[in-house]
Coordinates of C-alpha atoms and ligand atoms in Angstrom, one line a residue:
M4 CA 108.7 101.7 72.8
S5 CA 107.8 98.2 74.4
K6 CA 104.3 97.8 75.9
R7 CA 104.1 99.1 79.8
T8 CA 103.4 96.2 82.2
I9 CA 100.3 97.2 84.4
V10 CA 99.5 95.2 87.5
T11 CA 95.8 94.5 87.6
M12 CA 94.3 93.6 91.3
P13 CA 90.8 93.4 91.5
G14 CA 90.2 92.1 94.7
D15 CA 86.9 91.0 96.2
G16 CA 83.4 91.9 95.2
I17 CA 82.4 94.5 93.3
G18 CA 86.5 95.2 92.2
K19 CA 86.1 92.0 90.1
I20 CA 83.4 93.9 87.8
V21 CA 84.5 97.2 87.9
L22 CA 88.5 96.9 86.8
P23 CA 87.7 94.8 83.6
E24 CA 85.3 97.6 82.6
A25 CA 88.5 100.4 83.0
L26 CA 90.2 97.9 80.9
R27 CA 87.8 97.5 78.1
V28 CA 87.8 101.7 78.1
L29 CA 91.6 101.8 78.2
D30 CA 91.7 99.8 75.0
A31 CA 88.9 101.7 73.6
V32 CA 91.0 104.6 73.9
G33 CA 94.2 103.1 72.2
F34 CA 96.3 102.8 75.5
E35 CA 98.6 100.1 74.5
A36 CA 99.9 97.8 77.7
E37 CA 100.1 94.5 79.3
Y38 CA 98.3 93.5 82.3
V39 CA 99.1 90.8 85.1
H40 CA 97.2 90.1 87.5
A41 CA 97.4 89.7 91.0
D42 CA 96.3 88.7 93.9
I43 CA 95.2 90.4 96.4
G44 CA 91.8 89.7 98.7
W45 CA 89.9 88.2 101.1
E46 CA 89.8 84.6 99.0
F47 CA 94.2 84.7 99.9
W48 CA 93.4 85.5 103.5
R49 CA 90.9 82.3 103.8
T50 CA 92.9 80.2 101.7
E51 CA 96.8 81.4 102.2
G52 CA 96.2 83.3 105.4
N53 CA 97.8 86.2 103.3
P54 CA 95.4 88.3 101.8
L55 CA 98.5 90.1 100.3
P56 CA 101.0 87.3 99.2
Q57 CA 104.4 88.0 98.6
R58 CA 104.1 87.3 94.3
T59 CA 101.5 90.7 94.2
L60 CA 104.6 92.2 95.8
D61 CA 106.7 91.4 93.7
L62 CA 104.8 91.9 90.8
L63 CA 104.2 95.8 91.5
E64 CA 107.6 95.9 92.2
K65 CA 108.9 94.8 88.7
H66 CA 106.5 96.8 87.1
K67 CA 105.7 100.0 89.3
I68 CA 102.2 100.8 88.3
G69 CA 99.0 99.0 89.4
L70 CA 95.1 99.3 89.0
F71 CA 93.2 98.7 92.1
G72 CA 89.2 97.4 92.3
A73 CA 88.8 97.0 96.1
I74 CA 88.8 94.6 98.6
T75 CA 86.6 93.0 101.4
S76 CA 88.1 93.4 104.7
K77 CA 86.6 92.2 108.1
P78 CA 86.9 92.4 111.9
K79 CA 90.0 90.7 113.2
A80 CA 87.6 88.1 115.1
E81 CA 85.7 87.0 112.2
A82 CA 88.6 86.9 109.6
A83 CA 90.5 84.4 111.6
K84 CA 86.9 82.0 111.6
E85 CA 86.9 82.0 108.2
L86 CA 90.2 80.7 107.4
A87 CA 90.8 77.4 106.2
P88 CA 90.9 74.8 108.4
E89 CA 94.5 73.7 107.9
L90 CA 95.0 77.5 108.6
Q91 CA 93.3 77.9 111.8
D92 CA 95.0 78.7 115.0
K93 CA 98.8 79.0 113.6
G94 CA 99.1 82.8 114.6
Y95 CA 97.2 84.7 111.5
V96 CA 96.6 87.9 111.8
Y97 CA 94.4 89.8 109.3
Y98 CA 95.3 93.2 107.7
S99 CA 93.9 95.2 105.3
P100 CA 95.7 94.6 102.2
I101 CA 95.4 97.9 101.5
V102 CA 96.5 99.7 104.1
G103 CA 99.8 97.0 103.6
L104 CA 100.2 98.1 100.1
R105 CA 100.4 101.6 101.1
Q106 CA 103.0 101.0 104.1
H107 CA 104.9 98.6 101.9
F108 CA 105.8 100.8 98.7
D109 CA 105.5 104.1 100.5
L110 CA 102.8 105.4 98.9
D111 CA 102.3 108.3 100.9
I112 CA 100.7 110.4 98.3
C113 CA 97.2 109.8 98.0
M114 CA 94.9 111.9 95.5
R115 CA 91.6 112.3 95.4
P116 CA 89.7 114.6 92.5
C117 CA 86.0 115.6 93.3
K118 CA 84.8 117.4 89.8
T119 CA 81.1 118.5 88.7
F120 CA 79.8 116.6 85.8
K121 CA 77.2 118.5 84.8
G122 CA 74.0 117.3 84.1
N123 CA 74.7 114.1 87.2
P124 CA 71.3 114.2 89.3
L125 CA 73.7 113.7 92.2
N126 CA 75.2 116.8 92.0
F127 CA 74.8 118.8 95.4
I128 CA 72.8 121.6 95.0
R129 CA 72.3 124.6 97.4
K130 CA 69.8 127.1 97.6
G131 CA 70.5 131.0 96.4
P132 CA 68.9 134.1 96.8
N133 CA 65.0 134.6 96.5
D134 CA 64.1 130.6 97.0
T135 CA 66.7 130.1 93.7
I136 CA 68.4 127.3 93.3
E137 CA 71.7 126.8 92.5
E138 CA 74.3 123.9 91.4
P139 CA 78.0 125.0 92.1
E140 CA 80.9 123.8 90.2
V141 CA 83.3 121.9 92.4
D142 CA 86.7 121.2 91.0
V143 CA 88.3 120.2 93.9
V144 CA 92.0 117.8 94.7
I145 CA 92.7 116.5 98.0
F146 CA 95.8 115.4 98.5
R147 CA 96.2 113.6 102.0
Q148 CA 99.1 112.3 103.4
N149 CA 98.2 108.5 103.3
T150 CA 101.1 106.8 105.3
E151 CA 101.7 108.9 108.7
G152 CA 99.4 110.6 111.7
L153 CA 96.4 108.8 113.2
Y154 CA 96.9 105.9 110.4
V155 CA 100.0 104.5 111.8
G156 CA 98.9 102.2 114.3
V157 CA 100.9 103.5 117.2
E158 CA 98.6 102.7 119.9
W159 CA 97.9 101.4 122.9
T160 CA 94.8 100.5 125.6
N161 CA 96.6 100.2 128.6
P162 CA 99.6 101.5 127.5
P163 CA 102.7 99.9 128.8
E164 CA 103.8 101.6 132.0
E165 CA 107.4 103.2 130.4
V166 CA 105.2 104.7 127.8
F167 CA 102.2 106.1 130.8
N168 CA 105.5 107.4 132.3
A169 CA 107.0 109.3 129.3
L170 CA 103.7 110.7 128.6
L171 CA 103.4 112.1 132.2
T172 CA 106.4 114.3 131.6
H173 CA 104.3 116.3 129.4
P174 CA 102.3 119.1 132.0
K175 CA 98.7 118.3 130.2
M176 CA 99.2 114.4 131.1
K177 CA 98.9 115.4 134.7
K178 CA 95.5 114.9 134.5
F179 CA 95.2 111.3 133.6
A180 CA 98.2 110.9 136.1
D181 CA 95.2 109.0 138.7
V182 CA 93.2 107.2 135.5
P183 CA 94.0 103.2 136.2
R184 CA 96.3 102.1 133.2
E185 CA 93.8 99.6 132.0
E186 CA 91.2 102.2 131.3
I187 CA 93.2 104.3 129.2
A188 CA 93.1 103.8 125.4
I189 CA 96.1 106.2 123.1
S190 CA 96.3 107.2 119.5
T191 CA 99.5 108.6 118.4
R192 CA 99.3 111.0 115.2
I193 CA 102.8 111.3 114.6
F194 CA 104.0 113.3 111.2
T195 CA 107.3 113.9 110.0
R196 CA 108.7 116.9 108.1
K197 CA 110.1 115.1 105.5
Y198 CA 106.9 113.7 104.6
T199 CA 104.3 116.5 105.2
E200 CA 106.6 118.7 103.3
R201 CA 106.3 115.5 100.2
I202 CA 102.8 116.0 100.3
V203 CA 102.5 119.6 100.7
R204 CA 105.2 120.5 97.8
A205 CA 102.6 117.9 95.6
A206 CA 99.5 119.8 96.4
F207 CA 101.2 122.8 95.6
E208 CA 103.3 121.3 91.9
Y209 CA 99.7 120.2 91.2
A210 CA 97.8 123.4 91.2
D211 CA 100.6 124.9 89.5
K212 CA 100.4 122.4 86.8
Y213 CA 96.8 122.9 86.7
G214 CA 96.4 126.3 87.1
Y215 CA 94.3 126.2 90.6
K216 CA 94.5 129.3 92.5
S217 CA 94.4 128.1 95.5
V218 CA 96.1 125.6 98.1
T219 CA 94.0 125.0 101.3
I220 CA 95.4 123.6 104.5
A221 CA 92.4 121.7 106.2
E222 CA 93.9 120.7 109.5
K223 CA 93.6 122.5 113.0
P224 CA 96.6 124.3 113.9
N225 CA 95.5 126.6 116.7
V226 CA 94.2 123.2 118.9
I227 CA 96.3 120.3 117.3
R228 CA 99.5 122.4 117.5
E229 CA 102.1 120.3 116.7
T230 CA 101.5 118.3 113.9
S231 CA 98.6 120.3 112.0
G232 CA 100.8 123.2 113.1
M233 CA 104.1 121.3 111.6
M234 CA 102.2 121.1 108.1
L235 CA 101.0 125.0 107.9
A236 CA 104.6 126.1 108.8
I237 CA 106.0 124.1 105.9
A238 CA 103.0 125.2 103.9
R239 CA 104.1 128.5 104.4
E240 CA 107.5 128.1 103.7
V241 CA 106.7 126.0 100.6
A242 CA 103.9 128.4 99.7
E243 CA 106.9 131.7 99.2
E244 CA 108.4 129.9 96.0
Y245 CA 104.7 130.1 94.2
P246 CA 103.9 133.5 94.5
H247 CA 100.5 133.1 92.1
I248 CA 99.5 130.5 94.1
E249 CA 97.5 131.5 97.5
L250 CA 97.7 129.4 100.8
W251 CA 94.7 128.9 103.0
N252 CA 94.5 127.9 106.2
V253 CA 90.8 126.4 106.8
N254 CA 90.5 124.5 110.1
I255 CA 88.9 120.8 109.6
D256 CA 85.7 121.6 110.9
A257 CA 84.8 124.8 109.5
M258 CA 86.1 122.7 106.3
M259 CA 83.2 120.5 106.2
M260 CA 80.9 123.5 107.1
W261 CA 81.9 125.7 104.0
L262 CA 81.9 122.6 101.9
T263 CA 78.1 122.9 101.6
K264 CA 78.2 126.7 101.3
N265 CA 80.6 127.3 98.8
P266 CA 82.4 124.7 97.2
E267 CA 83.3 126.3 94.0
D268 CA 85.5 128.2 95.7
Y269 CA 88.6 126.0 97.1
G270 CA 91.0 124.3 94.6
V271 CA 93.9 121.9 95.9
I272 CA 93.2 121.0 99.5
V273 CA 96.1 119.5 101.7
A274 CA 95.6 117.5 104.8
G275 CA 96.8 114.6 106.8
N276 CA 95.6 110.8 107.1
M277 CA 92.4 111.0 109.0
F278 CA 91.6 114.6 108.6
G279 CA 92.5 113.8 104.5
D280 CA 90.5 111.0 104.6
I281 CA 87.5 113.1 106.3
V282 CA 87.5 115.9 104.0
S283 CA 87.3 113.8 100.4
D284 CA 84.4 111.6 101.4
G285 CA 83.0 115.0 102.4
F286 CA 83.7 116.6 99.0
A287 CA 83.0 113.3 97.0
G288 CA 79.1 113.6 98.6
L289 CA 79.0 116.5 96.2
V290 CA 80.0 115.3 92.9
G291 CA 77.8 111.7 93.0
G292 CA 79.4 110.2 96.0
L293 CA 81.3 106.5 95.5
G294 CA 80.5 105.6 92.0
F295 CA 82.4 108.4 90.9
A296 CA 85.0 108.8 93.7
C297 CA 88.2 108.1 92.1
S298 CA 91.9 108.0 93.6
A299 CA 95.9 107.9 93.3
N300 CA 98.4 106.4 95.9
I301 CA 101.4 107.7 95.4
G302 CA 105.3 106.8 96.0
K303 CA 108.8 107.8 95.2
E304 CA 108.6 104.7 92.5
V305 CA 105.5 102.7 92.7
A306 CA 101.9 103.8 92.3
I307 CA 98.4 102.2 92.6
F308 CA 95.0 103.4 91.4
E309 CA 91.9 102.7 92.7
P310 CA 88.3 103.8 93.3
T311 CA 87.8 105.2 97.1
H312 CA 84.7 102.1 97.1
G313 CA 84.5 99.3 98.8
S314 CA 83.9 95.6 97.8
A315 CA 80.3 96.3 98.3
P316 CA 79.6 92.5 98.3
K317 CA 75.8 92.2 98.2
Y318 CA 76.5 93.1 94.2
E319 CA 79.0 90.8 93.5
T320 CA 76.5 88.4 91.7
F321 CA 73.8 90.2 90.5
D322 CA 73.6 89.3 86.5
P323 CA 73.9 91.8 85.0
P324 CA 76.0 94.1 87.2
I325 CA 74.7 96.9 88.3
V326 CA 77.0 99.1 89.7
N327 CA 78.7 102.1 88.4
P328 CA 81.9 101.8 86.7
I329 CA 83.0 105.7 86.6
A330 CA 84.5 105.5 89.8
M331 CA 87.4 102.6 88.7
I332 CA 87.5 104.2 85.1
L333 CA 88.1 107.7 86.2
S334 CA 91.2 105.8 88.9
A335 CA 92.4 104.5 85.2
C336 CA 92.3 108.3 83.8
M337 CA 94.4 109.2 86.5
M338 CA 96.5 106.1 85.7
L339 CA 97.2 107.9 82.3
D340 CA 97.8 111.3 84.2
H341 CA 100.4 109.7 86.1
L342 CA 102.1 108.1 82.9
G343 CA 102.0 111.4 81.0
E344 CA 98.6 110.5 78.5
N345 CA 96.9 113.0 80.0
E346 CA 95.4 113.3 76.3
K347 CA 94.0 110.3 76.7
A348 CA 93.2 110.3 80.2
N349 CA 91.2 113.8 79.1
R350 CA 89.4 111.8 75.8
I351 CA 88.2 109.4 78.4
R352 CA 87.0 112.4 80.7
Q353 CA 85.1 113.9 78.2
A354 CA 83.2 110.9 76.9
I355 CA 82.1 110.2 80.6
A356 CA 81.2 113.7 80.9
A357 CA 79.1 113.5 77.7
V358 CA 77.3 110.2 78.7
I359 CA 76.7 112.5 82.0
A360 CA 75.7 115.3 80.4
E361 CA 73.1 113.7 77.5
G362 CA 71.0 111.3 80.3
K363 CA 70.4 108.7 79.0
V364 CA 72.8 106.4 80.1
R365 CA 72.2 106.1 83.9
T366 CA 73.3 103.1 86.5
Y367 CA 71.3 103.0 89.7
D368 CA 72.4 105.1 91.8
M369 CA 72.4 108.4 89.7
L370 CA 68.8 107.9 89.8
K371 CA 68.8 107.2 93.0
M372 CA 67.2 103.8 93.5
K373 CA 67.7 100.9 95.6
G374 CA 71.0 98.6 94.4
A375 CA 68.6 95.9 93.7
P376 CA 68.4 92.7 90.4
D377 CA 65.5 94.4 88.9
V378 CA 67.2 97.9 88.8
V379 CA 68.2 97.3 85.0
E380 CA 64.4 95.8 84.3
K381 CA 63.2 99.5 85.7
G382 CA 65.2 101.6 84.1
A383 CA 68.7 101.9 85.3
A384 CA 71.8 101.0 83.1
S385 CA 73.9 98.3 83.9
T386 CA 77.6 98.5 84.6
R387 CA 78.4 97.2 80.9
Q388 CA 76.1 99.4 79.5
M389 CA 77.2 103.0 80.9
T390 CA 81.3 101.5 80.3
D391 CA 79.4 100.9 76.8
A392 CA 78.2 104.2 76.5
I393 CA 81.2 106.2 77.3
I394 CA 83.1 104.1 74.8
A395 CA 81.0 105.2 72.2
K396 CA 81.5 108.7 73.0
L397 CA 85.4 108.6 72.7
Q398 CA 86.1 110.6 70.1
Ligands
NAI416 P1 81.1 100.0 99.8 O1 82.1 101.1 99.4 O2 81.7 98.7 99.5 O3 79.7 100.4 99.9 C1 78.6 101.2 100.4 C2 77.7 101.3 99.3 O4 78.1 102.6 98.5 C3 77.2 99.9 98.7 O5 76.5 99.4 99.4 C4 76.8 101.0 97.6 O6 75.1 101.3 98.0 C5 77.4 101.6 97.2 N1 78.4 101.7 96.0 C6 79.8 101.3 96.4 N2 80.4 101.4 94.9 C7 79.6 101.9 94.2 C8 79.9 101.6 92.7 N3 80.8 101.6 92.1 N4 78.4 101.9 92.3 C9 77.4 102.2 92.6 N5 77.2 102.3 94.3 C10 78.1 101.8 95.1 O7 81.4 100.0 101.6 P2 81.2 99.0 102.8 O8 79.8 98.4 102.1 O9 81.2 99.9 103.8 O10 82.3 98.1 102.5 C11 81.9 96.8 102.3 C12 83.4 95.9 102.0 O11 84.3 97.2 101.4 C13 83.8 95.8 103.6 O12 84.5 95.2 103.7 C14 84.8 96.9 103.5 O13 85.8 96.4 104.8 C15 85.1 97.2 102.4 N6 86.1 98.3 101.6 C16 87.6 98.4 101.0 C17 87.8 99.2 100.8 C18 89.0 99.4 99.7 O14 88.9 98.6 98.6 N7 89.5 100.4 99.2 C19 87.7 100.9 100.6 C20 85.9 100.6 101.6 C21 85.5 99.9 102.1
MG417 MG1 87.5 106.5 103.5

C-alpha cells in the first residue's frame, strides 16, 4: 500500500511546538506516512490577509487527513491593525481559520474524549462517605455538533426590518414589539434534521463499537423545545436500533452539576454546538484540563485532529519549551483510530498511561506550577522530555 499523506498545520504559538512532538511519537510507533506542511494562522493573516490560504484548502481536499496544532485569534479591530501596511484598508476581515475549516469541509462531527489517566495529579477528586477521598474514573466521549446551532453566525444587532417583522409573527415576540430595534441583539440557534441525526447516529455507533452502556443527550428540551427537542426526538428514534444502549436525557445545566458528582456514570454524550463546547470543557477539567484535551473534527470526506487548547502565545518562545504535548499526541491517536490503526493508537495511549502512572516525568501543569521559563530547573519535564518518556514506554 502506498504511504498515506497527512497534512500538518502547526499554526501559531505552541501549535508549532506540540505538533512536531506528535510526529515524533507517530514515527516511533511505526506509523508510515508522509507529511506535507500547510500554512495556517496569524502569519498568513498579517502577510496575505487570509489566515486560511486556498493552498491549504487544496492540500486538505487532496489528502483528506489533517493534523492541526493551534492558531491565534484576535478581535476584529486588533486583527485589522496588525495587517501588513500594504494590506491595510483593503477590506480584509479576520475570521477564525479553524471555524473556517469546519465550515468549508463540513466537519460536522466533533469528538472529544475525556478519560482519566491513573496517577495524574490533575485528576478530579471528591469526598466520599466518612470524609474519604474518592477519585472517580472518567471515561466519557462527547459528540458535539460542529457546524450548526448558535455558532453558525446568523445574528444581528439592530435586526433588519423584515427579520424583525417576521419574528413578530411569533406570539412570544410580542413583549419585544416596542423595544427599539437598535437595542435588540439576536443570535439564532439552527438545527437541521440531517445534521442532528448525523451527530446522534455517530454517537450511538461509537457507543456500540466501543462498548459504552449509555448515550446521554445533554441539551434542554423542556425549555428550548424546537432545537433541543428535535435532537431528543431523533435520539429516541435512533436508540430503537440500539436496544442494548440506554438513552439518557439530562438537561445541560444539570449535566454541569452531575459531572462533578458522578462523572463515572456517563459514557457517550451528545449535544449541539454550544452546549457540546461547554460540556466538553467541563469534563476536560476532570481529567487534567487543556494539556490532556484532544479532539477530532470529522466530515464525510475530510477529518482534522487537534488539541482543544489554543496557541498559548506566552509560552511560544520558552527555551526549552514547557507545554504539555499529551493533548496533541492524543489527538494524533484519534487520527490513527480514524485510519483504522487502532493498535498503534492504543500502544501510544498505553505508553502515555505508563508515564503518568509512574509519575517521574511531569510537565509544569501536572505539577501545578505557574508556567515560567524556570519550571524545568525546578523539576518539571520539558515538552521534549515528556515526549521522550512516552516514546521510551512504547512497547
Ligand atoms: P490557550 O488554550 O492558548 O491557553 C490558556 C492557558 O492554558 C495557557 O496560558 C496555559 O496556561 C494553558 N495551556 C494551554 N495549552 C497547554 C498545554 N499544552 N500544556 C500546558 N498548559 C497549557 O487559550 P487562550 O490563552 O485563551 O488563547 C490563546 C490564543 O489561542 C488566542 O489567540 C485564542 O484565540 C487562541 N485559541 C485557539 C484555539 C484553537 O486553535 N483551536 C482554541 C482556543 C484558543
Ligand atoms: Mg472551547
